[in-house]
Amino acid sequence: MNYLKLYKEYVKRSLYSKLVYKFNALIGIFGFLIGQVFSILGIYFIVQANGKLLDWDVYQILFLYGATNISIGIDHLFSDRLWTVSYWEVKDGKLDTLFLRPLPLLFQVLASEFQTEALGEIIVGIGLMIFSSFYINLTVTFGNIFFLIIGLICGAIIITSLKILIASFAFIFKRSGPLLQIIYNFIGYTKYPLKIFPYFIRIIFCFVVPLGIAIYFPVGILLNVETLYNPYYLALIAIGFTLLLATLSIFIWSKCIKRYESTGS
């Protein structure tokens, strides 16, 4: 079965359903842009008033914020339906039709929703990185750029894997949305330098929710704030953690869906 062709068809259908109401789609993207702008302005004014946040100046923080936004945006683009699975679809028995189709449930969930609003996050992320790069000293080498690209991709996969993992619990407890919201809010802290957090939070961001290795360190090396790490080794570590978390999340999902019951209430 050619899953790539099937995925393209799912995306076409999702885009068609959104673009039927073009104005609503544009409002959604614009709304995300406005929300991001206010968040960025808040960070800018706070850091600017204090000069620096440890070793990071305001433009370095904006660069990190932009890089993290890209990973979050990529995840948002492809896996947004996991939110409705966590909050409502299992509880209300609305996944019955997906179980009846001869396709893996996870593939259908991920393919059926292409969230155009996430383009706002990705645009802001790219814009921030370009804008802030004019004001900071970047240590540009092939290894650093390679690690950054790998890190952003791994970051998106890590976030999606965590969402799959938490959404899986909905098949047992009927609803896991509040827990997913807590985890997602926690992920938002990776937009800030790890050094500002207590040691145990840094450990979590490096080895439990390994976005620190995937995003923070490649950005820190590129900005010359972190200099003690070999980018190629770190890229391999980031890929290893990403594959481990992705495999674990898919395994738990496959076990938990066996507990699905059509409640219809």
Coordinates of C-alpha atoms in Angstrom, one line a residue:
M1 CA 0.0 0.0 0.0
N2 CA 1.4 3.4 -1.0
Y3 CA 1.1 5.5 2.1
L4 CA 2.7 8.5 0.6
K5 CA 0.0 8.7 -2.1
L6 CA -2.7 8.2 0.5
Y7 CA -1.2 10.9 2.7
K8 CA -1.2 13.3 -0.2
E9 CA -4.9 12.6 -0.7
Y10 CA -5.7 13.2 2.9
V11 CA -3.8 16.5 2.9
K12 CA -5.6 17.6 -0.3
R13 CA -9.0 16.9 1.4
S14 CA -8.0 18.7 4.5
L15 CA -6.7 21.7 2.6
Y16 CA -9.8 21.8 0.4
S17 CA -12.1 21.8 3.5
K18 CA -10.2 24.7 4.9
L19 CA -9.8 26.7 1.7
V20 CA -13.5 26.5 1.0
Y21 CA -13.6 29.2 3.7
K22 CA -10.5 31.1 2.7
F23 CA -11.2 34.1 4.9
N24 CA -11.4 31.8 8.0
A25 CA -8.1 30.2 7.1
L26 CA -6.4 33.5 6.7
I27 CA -7.9 34.8 10.0
G28 CA -6.5 31.7 11.7
I29 CA -3.0 32.2 10.4
F30 CA -3.2 36.0 11.1
G31 CA -4.4 35.2 14.6
F32 CA -1.4 33.0 15.3
L33 CA 0.9 35.7 14.0
I34 CA -0.6 38.3 16.3
G35 CA -0.4 36.0 19.3
Q36 CA 3.3 35.3 18.5
V37 CA 4.1 39.0 18.0
F38 CA 2.7 39.9 21.5
S39 CA 4.7 37.0 23.1
I40 CA 7.9 38.1 21.4
L41 CA 7.4 41.8 22.4
G42 CA 6.9 40.7 26.0
I43 CA 10.2 38.8 25.9
Y44 CA 12.0 41.7 24.1
F45 CA 11.0 44.3 26.6
I46 CA 11.7 42.2 29.7
V47 CA 15.2 41.1 28.5
Q48 CA 16.0 44.6 27.1
A49 CA 15.2 46.1 30.5
N50 CA 17.6 43.8 32.3
G51 CA 20.3 43.9 29.6
K52 CA 21.0 40.1 29.5
L53 CA 19.5 36.9 30.7
L54 CA 22.7 35.3 32.1
D55 CA 24.9 35.0 29.0
W56 CA 22.1 35.6 26.5
D57 CA 21.2 38.9 25.1
V58 CA 17.8 39.7 23.7
Y59 CA 18.7 38.9 20.1
Q60 CA 20.2 35.5 21.0
I61 CA 17.0 34.7 22.9
L62 CA 14.9 35.7 20.0
F63 CA 17.0 33.5 17.7
L64 CA 16.4 30.5 20.1
Y65 CA 12.7 31.4 20.3
G66 CA 12.5 31.4 16.5
A67 CA 14.2 28.0 16.2
T68 CA 11.9 26.5 18.8
N69 CA 8.9 28.0 17.1
I70 CA 9.9 26.2 13.8
S71 CA 9.9 22.8 15.5
I72 CA 6.6 23.5 17.3
G73 CA 5.1 24.8 14.1
I74 CA 6.1 21.7 12.1
D75 CA 4.6 19.5 14.7
H76 CA 1.4 21.7 14.8
L77 CA 1.2 21.4 11.0
F78 CA 1.0 17.7 10.9
S79 CA -0.4 16.4 14.2
D80 CA -3.1 18.8 15.3
R81 CA -5.8 16.1 15.5
L82 CA -4.1 14.5 18.4
W83 CA -5.6 17.3 20.5
T84 CA -9.2 16.3 19.6
V85 CA -8.4 12.7 20.1
S86 CA -7.2 13.5 23.6
Y87 CA -10.1 15.7 24.6
W88 CA -13.2 14.5 22.8
E89 CA -13.0 11.8 20.1
V90 CA -12.3 8.9 22.3
K91 CA -14.7 10.0 25.0
D92 CA -17.5 10.5 22.5
G93 CA -16.8 7.4 20.5
K94 CA -16.1 9.3 17.3
L95 CA -13.2 7.1 16.2
D96 CA -15.4 4.2 15.2
T97 CA -15.2 5.0 11.5
L98 CA -11.4 5.1 11.6
F99 CA -11.2 1.7 13.1
L100 CA -13.4 0.3 10.4
R101 CA -11.0 1.4 7.6
P102 CA -8.1 -0.9 6.6
L103 CA -5.5 1.6 7.6
P104 CA -3.4 2.1 10.8
L105 CA -5.3 4.4 13.2
L106 CA -2.3 6.6 13.9
F107 CA -1.7 7.2 10.2
Q108 CA -5.3 8.3 9.7
V109 CA -5.2 10.6 12.7
L110 CA -2.0 12.3 11.6
A111 CA -2.9 12.5 7.9
S112 CA -6.5 13.7 8.3
E113 CA -5.7 17.2 9.7
F114 CA -3.2 19.5 7.9
Q115 CA -3.3 22.6 10.1
T116 CA -2.6 25.7 8.0
E117 CA -2.7 27.9 11.1
A118 CA 0.7 26.5 12.0
L119 CA 2.2 28.3 9.0
G120 CA 2.0 31.4 11.2
E121 CA 4.3 29.8 13.8
I122 CA 6.8 28.7 11.1
I123 CA 6.8 32.1 9.4
V124 CA 7.4 33.9 12.7
G125 CA 10.2 31.4 13.6
I126 CA 12.1 31.9 10.3
G127 CA 11.6 35.6 10.5
L128 CA 13.0 35.8 14.0
M129 CA 16.0 33.8 13.1
I130 CA 16.8 36.0 10.1
F131 CA 16.1 39.3 11.9
S132 CA 18.2 38.4 15.0
S133 CA 21.1 37.0 13.0
F134 CA 21.9 40.6 11.9
Y135 CA 22.6 41.6 15.5
I136 CA 24.5 38.6 16.8
N137 CA 27.8 36.8 16.2
L138 CA 27.1 33.5 14.6
T139 CA 29.7 30.7 14.5
V140 CA 28.7 29.4 11.1
T141 CA 30.3 26.1 10.1
F142 CA 29.0 23.2 8.2
G143 CA 28.8 21.1 11.4
N144 CA 26.8 23.8 13.3
I145 CA 24.3 24.3 10.5
F146 CA 23.9 20.6 9.9
F147 CA 23.3 20.1 13.7
L148 CA 20.8 22.9 13.7
I149 CA 18.8 21.5 10.8
I150 CA 18.8 18.0 12.3
G151 CA 17.9 19.4 15.7
L152 CA 14.9 21.3 14.3
I153 CA 13.6 18.2 12.6
C154 CA 14.2 16.0 15.7
G155 CA 12.6 18.7 17.8
A156 CA 9.4 18.5 15.8
I157 CA 9.4 14.6 15.9
I158 CA 10.0 14.7 19.7
I159 CA 7.0 17.0 20.2
T160 CA 4.8 14.9 18.0
S161 CA 6.0 11.7 19.8
L162 CA 5.1 13.2 23.2
K163 CA 1.7 14.1 21.9
I164 CA 1.1 10.6 20.6
L165 CA 2.3 9.2 24.0
I166 CA -0.1 11.4 26.0
A167 CA -3.0 11.0 23.5
S168 CA -2.6 7.2 23.9
F169 CA -3.8 7.4 27.5
A170 CA -7.2 8.7 26.3
F171 CA -7.9 5.1 25.1
I172 CA -7.6 4.0 28.8
F173 CA -9.0 7.0 30.7
K174 CA -11.3 8.3 27.9
R175 CA -9.7 11.8 28.2
S176 CA -6.1 12.9 28.4
G177 CA -6.3 16.4 27.0
P178 CA -5.6 18.3 30.3
L179 CA -2.4 16.3 30.7
L180 CA -1.4 17.0 27.1
Q181 CA -2.0 20.7 27.7
I182 CA 0.3 20.6 30.8
I183 CA 3.1 18.8 28.8
Y184 CA 2.6 21.2 25.8
N185 CA 2.9 24.2 28.1
F186 CA 6.0 22.7 29.6
I187 CA 7.5 22.3 26.1
G188 CA 7.0 26.1 25.7
Y189 CA 9.8 26.7 28.2
T190 CA 12.3 25.4 25.7
K191 CA 12.0 28.8 24.0
Y192 CA 14.3 30.1 26.7
P193 CA 17.9 29.3 27.6
L194 CA 18.3 26.2 29.7
K195 CA 20.7 28.0 32.0
I196 CA 17.9 30.0 33.7
F197 CA 16.2 26.8 35.0
P198 CA 17.1 24.7 38.0
Y199 CA 19.4 21.7 37.5
F200 CA 16.6 19.1 37.6
I201 CA 14.6 20.9 34.9
R202 CA 17.7 20.9 32.7
I203 CA 18.0 17.2 33.2
I204 CA 14.4 16.7 32.2
F205 CA 14.9 18.8 29.0
C206 CA 18.0 16.8 28.1
F207 CA 17.0 13.2 28.9
V208 CA 13.2 13.0 29.4
V209 CA 11.9 15.6 27.0
P210 CA 15.1 15.9 25.0
L211 CA 14.4 19.2 23.3
G212 CA 17.4 20.6 25.0
I213 CA 19.7 18.4 23.1
A214 CA 17.7 18.7 19.9
I215 CA 17.2 22.5 19.9
Y216 CA 19.0 24.4 22.7
F217 CA 22.5 23.0 22.1
P218 CA 22.6 23.4 18.3
V219 CA 21.4 27.0 18.8
G220 CA 23.8 27.6 21.7
I221 CA 26.8 26.3 19.6
L222 CA 25.8 28.4 16.6
L223 CA 25.6 31.5 18.8
N224 CA 28.9 30.7 20.5
V225 CA 27.2 30.5 23.9
E226 CA 27.8 26.7 24.2
T227 CA 31.3 25.7 23.1
L228 CA 32.1 22.4 24.9
Y229 CA 30.2 20.0 22.6
N230 CA 31.0 18.3 19.3
P231 CA 28.1 19.0 16.9
Y232 CA 28.4 15.7 15.1
Y233 CA 28.2 13.6 18.3
L234 CA 25.4 15.7 19.6
A235 CA 23.5 15.2 16.3
L236 CA 23.8 11.5 16.7
I237 CA 22.6 11.7 20.3
A238 CA 19.7 13.9 19.3
I239 CA 18.7 11.4 16.5
G240 CA 19.1 8.5 19.0
F241 CA 16.8 10.1 21.6
T242 CA 14.3 11.0 18.9
L243 CA 14.1 7.5 17.5
L244 CA 13.8 6.0 21.0
L245 CA 11.0 8.4 22.0
A246 CA 9.2 7.9 18.7
T247 CA 9.4 4.1 18.9
L248 CA 8.2 4.2 22.6
S249 CA 5.2 6.4 21.7
I250 CA 4.1 4.3 18.8
F251 CA 4.5 1.1 20.9
I252 CA 2.3 2.6 23.7
W253 CA -0.2 3.8 21.2
S254 CA -0.5 0.4 19.6
K255 CA -1.1 -1.2 23.1
C256 CA -3.5 1.5 24.3
I257 CA -5.8 1.4 21.2
K258 CA -6.7 -2.2 22.1
R259 CA -8.6 -0.7 25.1
Y260 CA -10.8 1.5 22.9
E261 CA -14.5 1.3 23.6
S262 CA -17.1 3.2 21.6
T263 CA -18.8 5.0 24.5
G264 CA -20.9 7.4 22.4
S265 CA -21.4 9.6 25.4

